[in-house]
Amino acid sequence: LTERAKDFHILLDDVALTHLSFSSEFEKAIEQKQVAQQQAERARYTVLQALEEKKKTIINAEGEMQSAKMIGSAMKHNPG
């Protein structure tokens, strides 16, 4: 654009495009890309949520195991 304007002795410093039109196919493609990105982000969140739930389950199980060991040890040392 700058080169073309020079032919008419016009110096362009800055240009602002205020209205752009795209074909409906292009707009659909952009929308589909955005939807796909949102779905990928949602899937990523679901995986992270499942990993956190797994950690929580493991921690709870370890706590239960430790509790059972302590109760067993107490009963072993004090049977009556």
CSV table of C-alpha atoms in Angstrom, one decimal:
chain,number,residue,atom,x,y,z
A,1,LEU,CA,0.0,0.0,0.0
A,2,THR,CA,2.9,2.3,0.9
A,3,GLU,CA,4.6,1.6,-2.4
A,4,ARG,CA,1.4,2.2,-4.4
A,5,ALA,CA,0.8,5.5,-2.6
A,6,LYS,CA,4.3,6.7,-3.5
A,7,ASP,CA,3.4,6.6,-7.2
A,8,PHE,CA,0.9,9.3,-6.4
A,9,HIS,CA,3.3,11.3,-4.2
A,10,ILE,CA,1.4,10.3,-1.1
A,11,LEU,CA,3.4,9.5,2.0
A,12,LEU,CA,1.6,7.0,4.4
A,13,ASP,CA,2.7,7.1,8.0
A,14,ASP,CA,-0.1,5.1,9.5
A,15,VAL,CA,-3.1,3.2,8.2
A,16,ALA,CA,-6.1,2.0,10.1
A,17,LEU,CA,-8.5,-0.5,8.6
A,18,THR,CA,-11.9,0.1,10.0
A,19,HIS,CA,-14.1,-2.4,8.1
A,20,LEU,CA,-13.2,-5.8,6.8
A,21,SER,CA,-15.5,-8.3,5.2
A,22,PHE,CA,-14.8,-12.0,5.1
A,23,SER,CA,-16.5,-14.8,3.2
A,24,SER,CA,-19.1,-16.8,5.2
A,25,GLU,CA,-16.8,-19.9,4.8
A,26,PHE,CA,-13.9,-18.1,6.4
A,27,GLU,CA,-16.1,-16.8,9.2
A,28,LYS,CA,-17.4,-20.4,9.8
A,29,ALA,CA,-13.8,-21.7,9.9
A,30,ILE,CA,-12.8,-19.1,12.5
A,31,GLU,CA,-15.9,-20.0,14.6
A,32,GLN,CA,-15.1,-23.7,14.3
A,33,LYS,CA,-11.5,-23.1,15.4
A,34,GLN,CA,-12.7,-21.1,18.4
A,35,VAL,CA,-15.2,-23.8,19.4
A,36,ALA,CA,-12.4,-26.5,19.0
A,37,GLN,CA,-10.1,-24.4,21.2
A,38,GLN,CA,-12.8,-24.1,23.9
A,39,GLN,CA,-13.5,-27.8,23.8
A,40,ALA,CA,-9.7,-28.5,24.1
A,41,GLU,CA,-9.5,-26.2,27.1
A,42,ARG,CA,-12.6,-27.8,28.7
A,43,ALA,CA,-11.0,-31.3,28.2
A,44,ARG,CA,-7.7,-30.0,29.7
A,45,TYR,CA,-9.6,-28.7,32.7
A,46,THR,CA,-11.5,-32.1,33.0
A,47,VAL,CA,-8.2,-34.0,33.0
A,48,LEU,CA,-6.7,-31.6,35.7
A,49,GLN,CA,-9.8,-32.1,37.7
A,50,ALA,CA,-9.5,-35.9,37.5
A,51,LEU,CA,-5.9,-35.7,38.5
A,52,GLU,CA,-6.7,-33.7,41.6
A,53,GLU,CA,-9.5,-36.1,42.5
A,54,LYS,CA,-7.0,-39.0,42.1
A,55,LYS,CA,-4.6,-37.2,44.5
A,56,LYS,CA,-7.4,-36.6,47.0
A,57,THR,CA,-8.4,-40.3,46.9
A,58,ILE,CA,-4.8,-41.5,47.4
A,59,ILE,CA,-4.3,-39.1,50.3
A,60,ASN,CA,-7.5,-40.2,51.9
A,61,ALA,CA,-6.6,-43.9,51.4
A,62,GLU,CA,-3.1,-43.3,52.9
A,63,GLY,CA,-4.7,-41.6,55.9
A,64,GLU,CA,-7.1,-44.5,56.4
A,65,MET,CA,-4.2,-46.9,56.2
A,66,GLN,CA,-2.2,-45.0,58.7
A,67,SER,CA,-5.3,-44.8,61.0
A,68,ALA,CA,-5.8,-48.6,60.7
A,69,LYS,CA,-2.1,-49.3,61.5
A,70,MET,CA,-2.3,-47.0,64.6
A,71,ILE,CA,-5.5,-48.7,65.8
A,72,GLY,CA,-4.0,-52.2,65.2
A,73,SER,CA,-0.8,-51.2,67.0
A,74,ALA,CA,-2.8,-49.8,69.9
A,75,MET,CA,-4.9,-52.9,70.2
A,76,LYS,CA,-1.8,-55.2,70.0
A,77,HIS,CA,-0.1,-53.3,72.8
A,78,ASN,CA,-3.3,-53.0,74.9
A,79,PRO,CA,-5.5,-56.1,74.1
A,80,GLY,CA,-7.9,-55.7,76.9
